[in-house]
Coordinates of C-alpha atoms in Angstrom, one line a residue:
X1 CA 0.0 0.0 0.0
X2 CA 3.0 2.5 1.0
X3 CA 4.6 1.6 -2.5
X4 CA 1.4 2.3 -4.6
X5 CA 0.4 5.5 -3.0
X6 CA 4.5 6.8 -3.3
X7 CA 4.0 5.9 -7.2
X8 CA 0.8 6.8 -8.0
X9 CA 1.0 10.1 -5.8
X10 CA 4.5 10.4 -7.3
X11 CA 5.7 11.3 -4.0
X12 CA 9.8 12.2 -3.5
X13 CA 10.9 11.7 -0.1
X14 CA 14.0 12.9 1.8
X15 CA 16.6 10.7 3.8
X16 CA 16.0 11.2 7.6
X17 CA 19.5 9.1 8.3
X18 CA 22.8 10.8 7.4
X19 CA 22.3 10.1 3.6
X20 CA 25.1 7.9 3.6
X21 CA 24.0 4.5 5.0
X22 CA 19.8 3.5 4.8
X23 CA 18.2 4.0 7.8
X24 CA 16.6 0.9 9.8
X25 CA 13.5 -0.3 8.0
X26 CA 11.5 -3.1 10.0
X27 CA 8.3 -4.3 10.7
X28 CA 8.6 -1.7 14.2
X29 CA 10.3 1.2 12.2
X30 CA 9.0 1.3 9.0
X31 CA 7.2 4.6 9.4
X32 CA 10.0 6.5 10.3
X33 CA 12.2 7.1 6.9
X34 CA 9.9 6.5 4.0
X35 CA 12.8 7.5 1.3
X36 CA 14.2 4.2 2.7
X37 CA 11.3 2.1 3.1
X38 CA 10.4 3.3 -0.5
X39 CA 14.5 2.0 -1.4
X40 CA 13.7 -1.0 0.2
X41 CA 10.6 -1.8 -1.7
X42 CA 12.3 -1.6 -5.3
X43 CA 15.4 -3.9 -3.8
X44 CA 12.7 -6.4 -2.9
X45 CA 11.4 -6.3 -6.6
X46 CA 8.4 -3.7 -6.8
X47 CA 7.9 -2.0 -9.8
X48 CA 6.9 1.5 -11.2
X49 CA 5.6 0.2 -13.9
X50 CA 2.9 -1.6 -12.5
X51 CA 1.0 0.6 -10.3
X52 CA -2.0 2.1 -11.3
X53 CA -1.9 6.0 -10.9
X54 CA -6.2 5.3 -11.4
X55 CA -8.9 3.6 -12.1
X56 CA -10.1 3.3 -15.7
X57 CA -14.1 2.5 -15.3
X58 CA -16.3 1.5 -18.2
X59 CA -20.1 2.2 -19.1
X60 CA -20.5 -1.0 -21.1
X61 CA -20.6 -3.5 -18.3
X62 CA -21.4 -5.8 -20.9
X63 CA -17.7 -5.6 -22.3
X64 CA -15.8 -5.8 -18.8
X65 CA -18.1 -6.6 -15.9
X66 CA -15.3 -7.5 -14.1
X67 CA -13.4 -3.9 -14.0
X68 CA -16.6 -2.3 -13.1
X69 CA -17.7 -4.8 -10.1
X70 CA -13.6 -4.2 -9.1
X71 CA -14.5 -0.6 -9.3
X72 CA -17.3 -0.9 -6.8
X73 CA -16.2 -3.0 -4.3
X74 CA -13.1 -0.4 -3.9
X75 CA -15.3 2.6 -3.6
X76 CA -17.3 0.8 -1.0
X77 CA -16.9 -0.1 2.4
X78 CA -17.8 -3.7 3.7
X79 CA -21.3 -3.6 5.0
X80 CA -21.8 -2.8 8.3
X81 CA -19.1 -1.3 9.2
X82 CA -19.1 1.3 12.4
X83 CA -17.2 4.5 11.0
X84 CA -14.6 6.7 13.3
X85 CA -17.9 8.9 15.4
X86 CA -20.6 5.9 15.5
X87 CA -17.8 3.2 16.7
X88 CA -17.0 5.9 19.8
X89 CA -20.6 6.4 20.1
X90 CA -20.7 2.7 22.3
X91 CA -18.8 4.2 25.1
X92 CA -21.0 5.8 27.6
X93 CA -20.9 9.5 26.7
X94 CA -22.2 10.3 23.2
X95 CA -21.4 12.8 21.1
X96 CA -23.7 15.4 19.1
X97 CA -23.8 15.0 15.4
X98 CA -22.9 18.6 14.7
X99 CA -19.3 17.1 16.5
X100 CA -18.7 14.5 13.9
X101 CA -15.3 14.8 12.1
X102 CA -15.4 16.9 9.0
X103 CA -12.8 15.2 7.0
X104 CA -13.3 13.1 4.3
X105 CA -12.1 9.4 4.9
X106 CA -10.1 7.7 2.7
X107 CA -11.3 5.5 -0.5
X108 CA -11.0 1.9 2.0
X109 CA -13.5 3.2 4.3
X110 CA -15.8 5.7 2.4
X111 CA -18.9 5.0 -0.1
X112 CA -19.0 7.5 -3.0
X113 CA -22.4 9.1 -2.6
X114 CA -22.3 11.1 -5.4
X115 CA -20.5 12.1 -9.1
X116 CA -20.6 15.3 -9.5
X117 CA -18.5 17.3 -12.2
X118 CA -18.4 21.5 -12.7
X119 CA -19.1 23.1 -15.3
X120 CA -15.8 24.4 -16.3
X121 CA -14.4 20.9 -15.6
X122 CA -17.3 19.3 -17.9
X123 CA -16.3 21.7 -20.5
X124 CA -12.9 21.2 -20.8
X125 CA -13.9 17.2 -20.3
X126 CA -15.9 17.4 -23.7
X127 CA -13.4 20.0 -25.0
X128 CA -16.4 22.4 -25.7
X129 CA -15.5 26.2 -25.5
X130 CA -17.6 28.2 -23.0
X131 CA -20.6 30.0 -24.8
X132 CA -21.2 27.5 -27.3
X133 CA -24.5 26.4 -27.3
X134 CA -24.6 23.8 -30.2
X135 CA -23.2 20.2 -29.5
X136 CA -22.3 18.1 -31.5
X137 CA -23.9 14.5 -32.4
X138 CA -20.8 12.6 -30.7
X139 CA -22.3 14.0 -27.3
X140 CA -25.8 13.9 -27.9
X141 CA -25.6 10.1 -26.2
X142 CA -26.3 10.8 -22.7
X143 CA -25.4 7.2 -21.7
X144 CA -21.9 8.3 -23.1
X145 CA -21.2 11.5 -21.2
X146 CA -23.1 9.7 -18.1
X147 CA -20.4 7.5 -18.1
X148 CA -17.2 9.8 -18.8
X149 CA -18.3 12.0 -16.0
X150 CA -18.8 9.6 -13.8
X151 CA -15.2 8.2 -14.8
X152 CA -13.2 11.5 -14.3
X153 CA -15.2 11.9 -10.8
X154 CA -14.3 8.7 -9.4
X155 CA -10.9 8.9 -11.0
X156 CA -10.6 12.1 -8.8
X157 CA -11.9 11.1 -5.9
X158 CA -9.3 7.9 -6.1
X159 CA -6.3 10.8 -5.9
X160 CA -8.2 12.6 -3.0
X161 CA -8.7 9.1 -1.2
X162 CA -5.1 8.7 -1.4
X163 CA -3.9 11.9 -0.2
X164 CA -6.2 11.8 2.5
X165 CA -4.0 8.0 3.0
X166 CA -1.3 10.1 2.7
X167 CA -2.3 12.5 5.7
X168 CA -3.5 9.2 7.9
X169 CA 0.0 7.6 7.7
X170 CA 2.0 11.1 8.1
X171 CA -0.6 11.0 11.2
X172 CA 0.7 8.1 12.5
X173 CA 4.4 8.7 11.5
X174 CA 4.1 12.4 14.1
X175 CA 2.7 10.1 16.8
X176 CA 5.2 7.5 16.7
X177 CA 8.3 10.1 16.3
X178 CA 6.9 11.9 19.5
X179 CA 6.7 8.6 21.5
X180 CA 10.3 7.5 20.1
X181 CA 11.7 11.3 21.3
X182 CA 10.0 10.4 24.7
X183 CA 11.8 7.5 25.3
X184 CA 15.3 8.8 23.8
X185 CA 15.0 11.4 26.6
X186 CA 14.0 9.1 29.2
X187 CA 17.3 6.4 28.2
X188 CA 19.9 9.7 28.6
X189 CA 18.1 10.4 32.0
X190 CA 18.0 7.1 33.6
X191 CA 20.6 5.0 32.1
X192 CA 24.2 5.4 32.0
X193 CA 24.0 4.8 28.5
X194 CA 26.7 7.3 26.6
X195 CA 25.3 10.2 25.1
X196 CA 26.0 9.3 21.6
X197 CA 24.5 6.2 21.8
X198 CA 20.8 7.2 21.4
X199 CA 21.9 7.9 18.4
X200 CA 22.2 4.5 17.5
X201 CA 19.0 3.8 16.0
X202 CA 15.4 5.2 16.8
X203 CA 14.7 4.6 20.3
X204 CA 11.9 1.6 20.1
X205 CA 12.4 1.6 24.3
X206 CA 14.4 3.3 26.5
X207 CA 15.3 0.5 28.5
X208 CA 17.6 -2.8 28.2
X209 CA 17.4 -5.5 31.2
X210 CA 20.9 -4.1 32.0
X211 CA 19.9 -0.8 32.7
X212 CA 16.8 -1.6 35.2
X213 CA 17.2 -1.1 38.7
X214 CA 15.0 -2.9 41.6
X215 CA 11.4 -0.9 42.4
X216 CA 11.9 0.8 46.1
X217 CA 9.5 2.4 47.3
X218 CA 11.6 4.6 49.7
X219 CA 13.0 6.8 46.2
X220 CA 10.6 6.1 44.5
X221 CA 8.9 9.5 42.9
X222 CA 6.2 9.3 40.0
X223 CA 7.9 12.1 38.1
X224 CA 10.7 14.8 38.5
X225 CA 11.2 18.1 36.7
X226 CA 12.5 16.4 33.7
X227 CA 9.7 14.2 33.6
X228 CA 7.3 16.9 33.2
X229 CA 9.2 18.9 30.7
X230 CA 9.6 15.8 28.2
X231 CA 5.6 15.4 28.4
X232 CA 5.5 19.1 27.6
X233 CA 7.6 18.4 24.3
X234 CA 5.6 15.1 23.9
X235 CA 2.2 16.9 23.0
X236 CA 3.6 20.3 21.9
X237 CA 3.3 18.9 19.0
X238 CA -0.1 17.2 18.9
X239 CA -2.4 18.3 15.9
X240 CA -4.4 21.6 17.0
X241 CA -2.8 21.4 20.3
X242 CA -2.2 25.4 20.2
X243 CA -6.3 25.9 19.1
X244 CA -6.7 25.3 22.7
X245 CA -7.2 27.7 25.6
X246 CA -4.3 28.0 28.1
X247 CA -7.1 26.5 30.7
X248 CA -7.4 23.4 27.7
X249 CA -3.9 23.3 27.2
X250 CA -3.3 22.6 31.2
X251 CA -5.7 20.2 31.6
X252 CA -4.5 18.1 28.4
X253 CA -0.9 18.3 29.8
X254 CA -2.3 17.0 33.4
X255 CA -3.9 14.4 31.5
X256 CA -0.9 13.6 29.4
X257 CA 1.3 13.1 32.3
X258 CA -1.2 10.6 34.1
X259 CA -1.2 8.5 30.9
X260 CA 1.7 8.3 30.1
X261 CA 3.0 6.9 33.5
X262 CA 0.3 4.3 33.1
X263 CA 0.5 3.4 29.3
X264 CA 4.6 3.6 28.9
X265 CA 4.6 1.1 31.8
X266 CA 2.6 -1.1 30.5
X267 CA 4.8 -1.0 26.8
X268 CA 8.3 -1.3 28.2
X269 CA 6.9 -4.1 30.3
X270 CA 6.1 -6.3 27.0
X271 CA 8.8 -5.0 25.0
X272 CA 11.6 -5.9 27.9
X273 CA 9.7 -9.0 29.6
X274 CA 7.5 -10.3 26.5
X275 CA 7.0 -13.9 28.3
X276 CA 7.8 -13.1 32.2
X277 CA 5.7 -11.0 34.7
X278 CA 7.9 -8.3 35.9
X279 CA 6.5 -4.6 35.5
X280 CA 9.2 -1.7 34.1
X281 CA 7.9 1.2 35.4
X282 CA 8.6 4.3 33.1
X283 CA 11.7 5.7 35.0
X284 CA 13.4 2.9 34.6
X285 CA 13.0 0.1 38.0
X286 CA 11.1 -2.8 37.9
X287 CA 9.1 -5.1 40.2
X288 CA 8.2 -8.6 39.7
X289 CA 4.9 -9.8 39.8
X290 CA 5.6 -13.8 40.0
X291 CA 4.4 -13.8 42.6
X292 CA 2.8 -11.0 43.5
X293 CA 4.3 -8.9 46.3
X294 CA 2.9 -9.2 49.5
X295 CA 2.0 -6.1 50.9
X296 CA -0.5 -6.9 54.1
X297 CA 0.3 -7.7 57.2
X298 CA 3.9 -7.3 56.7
X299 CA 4.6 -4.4 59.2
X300 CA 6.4 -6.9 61.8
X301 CA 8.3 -8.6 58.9
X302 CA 11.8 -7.1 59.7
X303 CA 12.5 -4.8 56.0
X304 CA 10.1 -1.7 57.5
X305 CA 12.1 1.0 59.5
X306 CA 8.5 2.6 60.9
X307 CA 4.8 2.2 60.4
X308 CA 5.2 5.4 58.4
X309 CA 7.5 3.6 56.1
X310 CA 5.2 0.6 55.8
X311 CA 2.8 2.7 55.0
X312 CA 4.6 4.1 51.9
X313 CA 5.6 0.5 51.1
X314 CA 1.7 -0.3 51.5
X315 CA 0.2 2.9 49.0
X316 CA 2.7 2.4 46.4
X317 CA 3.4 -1.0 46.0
X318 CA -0.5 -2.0 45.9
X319 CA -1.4 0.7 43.2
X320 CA 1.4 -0.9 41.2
X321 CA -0.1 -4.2 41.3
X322 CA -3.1 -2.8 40.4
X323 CA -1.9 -1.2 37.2
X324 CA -0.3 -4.2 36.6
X325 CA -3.6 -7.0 37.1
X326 CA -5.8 -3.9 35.4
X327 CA -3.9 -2.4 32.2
X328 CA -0.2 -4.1 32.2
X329 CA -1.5 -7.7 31.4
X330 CA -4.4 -6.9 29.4
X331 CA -1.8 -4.8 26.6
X332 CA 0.9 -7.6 27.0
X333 CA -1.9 -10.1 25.4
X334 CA -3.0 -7.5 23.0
X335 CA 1.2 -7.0 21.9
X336 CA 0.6 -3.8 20.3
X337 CA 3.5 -2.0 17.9
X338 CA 5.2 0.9 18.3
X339 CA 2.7 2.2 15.9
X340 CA -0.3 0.5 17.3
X341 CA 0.9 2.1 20.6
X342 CA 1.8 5.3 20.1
X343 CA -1.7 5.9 18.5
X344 CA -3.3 4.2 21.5
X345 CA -1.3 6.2 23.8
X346 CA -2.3 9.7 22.2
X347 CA -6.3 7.9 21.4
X348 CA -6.3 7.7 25.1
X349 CA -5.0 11.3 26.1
X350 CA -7.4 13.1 23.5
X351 CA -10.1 10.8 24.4
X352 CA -10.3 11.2 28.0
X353 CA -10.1 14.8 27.4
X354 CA -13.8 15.3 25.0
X355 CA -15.3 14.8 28.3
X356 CA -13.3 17.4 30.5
X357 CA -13.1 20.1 27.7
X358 CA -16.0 22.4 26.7
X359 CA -17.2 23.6 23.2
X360 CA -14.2 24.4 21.7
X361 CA -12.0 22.0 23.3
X362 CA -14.3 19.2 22.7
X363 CA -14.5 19.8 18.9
X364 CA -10.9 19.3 18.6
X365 CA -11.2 15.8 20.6
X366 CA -13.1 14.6 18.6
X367 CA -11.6 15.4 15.4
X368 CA -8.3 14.3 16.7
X369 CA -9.9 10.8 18.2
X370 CA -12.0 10.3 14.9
X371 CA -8.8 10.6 12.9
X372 CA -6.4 8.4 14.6
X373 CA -10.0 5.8 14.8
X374 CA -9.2 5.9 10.7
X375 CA -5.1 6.0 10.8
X376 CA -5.4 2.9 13.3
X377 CA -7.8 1.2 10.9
X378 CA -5.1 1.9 7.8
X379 CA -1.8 0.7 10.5
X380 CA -3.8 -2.6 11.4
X381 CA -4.3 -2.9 7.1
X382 CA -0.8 -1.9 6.4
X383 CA 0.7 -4.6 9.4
X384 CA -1.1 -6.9 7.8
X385 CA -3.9 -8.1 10.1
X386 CA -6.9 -10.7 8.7
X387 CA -9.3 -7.9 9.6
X388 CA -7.9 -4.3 10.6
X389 CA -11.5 -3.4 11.6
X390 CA -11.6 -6.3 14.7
X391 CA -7.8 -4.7 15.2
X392 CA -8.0 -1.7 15.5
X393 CA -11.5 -2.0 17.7
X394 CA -9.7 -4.3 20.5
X395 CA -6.9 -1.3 20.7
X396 CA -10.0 0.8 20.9
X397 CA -11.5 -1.0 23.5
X398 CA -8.7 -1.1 25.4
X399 CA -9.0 2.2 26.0
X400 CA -12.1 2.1 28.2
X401 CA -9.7 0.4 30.6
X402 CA -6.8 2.7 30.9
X403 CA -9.4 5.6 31.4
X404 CA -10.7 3.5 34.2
X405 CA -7.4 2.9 35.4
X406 CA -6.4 6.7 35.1
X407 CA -8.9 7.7 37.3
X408 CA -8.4 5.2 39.7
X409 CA -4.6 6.6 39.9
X410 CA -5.1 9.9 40.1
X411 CA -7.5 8.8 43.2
X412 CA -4.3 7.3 44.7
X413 CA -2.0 10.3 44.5
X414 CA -4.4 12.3 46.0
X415 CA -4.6 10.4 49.2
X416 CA -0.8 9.6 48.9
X417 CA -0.6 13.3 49.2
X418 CA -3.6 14.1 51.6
X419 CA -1.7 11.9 54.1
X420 CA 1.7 13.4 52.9
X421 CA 2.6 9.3 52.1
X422 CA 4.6 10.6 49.2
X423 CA 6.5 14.4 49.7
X424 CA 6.3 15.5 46.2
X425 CA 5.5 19.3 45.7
X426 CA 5.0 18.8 41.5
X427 CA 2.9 16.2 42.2
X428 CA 1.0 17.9 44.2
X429 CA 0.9 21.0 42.2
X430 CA -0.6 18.8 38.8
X431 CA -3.2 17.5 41.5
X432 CA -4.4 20.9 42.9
X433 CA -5.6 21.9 39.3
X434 CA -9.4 22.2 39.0
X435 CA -10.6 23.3 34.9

């Protein structure tokens, strides 16, 4: 699919490696050089030659049937399939109509209603010179112009379709650079890793088994300074992220923060520990889960200095084992991509946020939500998936839970700093926000 839209769109794409030596392409990082990718895909044996810039459709079905039923079936969806607003429509707040996305959706997913033609197009179709008012015979055949209207309009909507592909996987390639930057940052921050080694190759995870230190809960803080600042960067660059209202903007980057402890936990766990239970939480320590830590009735076991210290031991290590039971096993099974993630990951954050935003706010949601619905739906088709719709609706489903799982979190910190558990003044200065 990348192949035929670079030909028929006759895209030209620039090296994002040093020019010298081809970047990395994989099944992981095939969005992030297409020049590349597009390299790699004549070495394998794709040809120019053979892709169809568009569709050539006939009137007389009688003399190729088979074009014209080929012609169809790739203008029209599947039956019954949920587009981007109805499929969000099952979760428990519903949008309005007047919020559904106003972008067109690409020729996979999208029925053409309608041919339409203008008139200066129609006249320089039938190469008849405006003002003329007598036709001649050869286009006195309705059936005939019928049919070479409705060929040039089809014909056009087939480019459109593909730009709008075009958008959707440049949609997707934004997401997954921002979620890469996020974890080069984290690797110089927590590892000892040498600086020019993040330079390596694109930063899949920050994390290696080597570079993991054991959970304790006595240092443990959800976030420093740096933290906060690479979440800043993370959704700087978000689609209409600066459309919103300083009061929007704060409340998305509140929201961003929370998600991303829970989400990039939940990744670097499967990527690092694919067949063991151990949870990698997102500054770099992990705790295993076979079996699960003990945390009642352990205050007269020896390791606890006070109760207060117990206490800490108590808060933090059962929320962990929560996130873990709750969101970190049910993402392991679902063994998501870096693609399929990062568009999860920012799914999530603009989701959660249609119902905390107002007018504006919640417009841009849903656009943004409604969009990476359709790039999901074109990632799950590209990775090659028997059906990208059943896909790309269990990553969608999944993220009822981490909403759930959000909220249940944020619940935690609050007490951990009601009680003063946890002494962390940024924490408790992203808590004390009210929108």
């Amino acid at each position: 699919a990348f192949f035929r839209r670079s030909i028929a769109m006759d895209q030209c794409y620039e090296c994002l490696g040093d020019g010298v030596h081809s970047c990395k392409i994989d099944h992981t990082l095939r969005l992030n050089c297409r020049h590349c990718r597009l390299k790699k895909c004549q070495k394998a044996g794709m040809m120019r030659d053979l892709v169809q810039a568009k569709r050539e459709i006939k009137s007389d079905k009688g003399k190729n049937s088979r074009n014209s039923s080929q012609s169809e079936d790739f203008f029209s969806p599947p039956p019954e399939q949920p587009g981007p607003s109805n499929y969000f429509d099952q979760f428990p707040w519903q949008a309005s109509e007047n919020e559904m996305d106003p972008y067109p959706s690409s020729p996979k997913i999208r029925k053409m209603s309608e041919n339409l033609m203008g008139i200066d197009e129609l006249q320089q179709f039938i190469q008849i010179p405006a003002g003329v008012d007598d036709f001649p015979d050869i286009f006195t055949d309705s059936d005939e112009i019928r049919s070479r209207m409705t060929s040039i309009s089809e014909a056009s909507a087939y480019v459109t379709g593909m730009e709008e592909e075009e958008r959707l996987f440049g949609l997707a390639g934004l997401y997954t650079e921002q979620v890469i930057n996020l974890n080069m940052r984290r690797r110089i921050t927590y590892t000892d890793r040498l600086l020019g080694s993040v330079f390596d190759a694109p930063c899949v995870c920050p994390y290696d088994k080597a570079d993991l230190k054991l959970f304790d809960h006595r240092t443990y803080r959800q976030k420093n300074r740096n933290d906060y600042t690479m979440i800043l960067d993370y959704i700087n660059r978000f689609p209409e992220f600066e459309s919103l209202s300083k009061s929007e903007k704060t409340v998305l980057f509140r929201t961003a923060a929370a998600v991303d402890v829970l989400l990039d936990q939940s990744y670097y766990s499967q990527v690092i520990f694919p067949t063991e239970d151990v949870l990698v939480t997102a500054n770099g320590e992990y705790l295993p889960m076979n079996p699960m830590p003990k945390v009642e009735n352990q205050r007269d076991s020896g390791n606890f200095h006070s109760d207060e210290d117990y206490d800490r031991f108590k808060m933090l290590t059962s929320m962990k084992v929560r996130q873990w039971l709750h969101v970190c096993e049910p993402m392991k099974k679902l063994d998501m991509s870096l693609a399929e993630f990062s568009l999860f990951k920012a799914l999530t954050i603009w989701h959660y946020n249609y119902y905390k935003l107002q007018c504006t706010g919640k417009q841009i949601c849903s656009r943004q939500r409604d969009d990476i619905f359709r790039t999901l739906l074109l990632i799950c088709d590209d990775e090659g998936h028997d059906s990208a719709l059943i896909r790309a609706s269990e990553i969608v489903l999944a993220v009822g839970i981490a909403m759930a799982e959000v909220h249940e979190m944020v619940t935690s910190y609050i007490e951990i700093t009601v009680y003063d558990v946890l002494d962390d003044p940024i924490l408790k200065d992203m808590l004390k926000f009210q929108y």
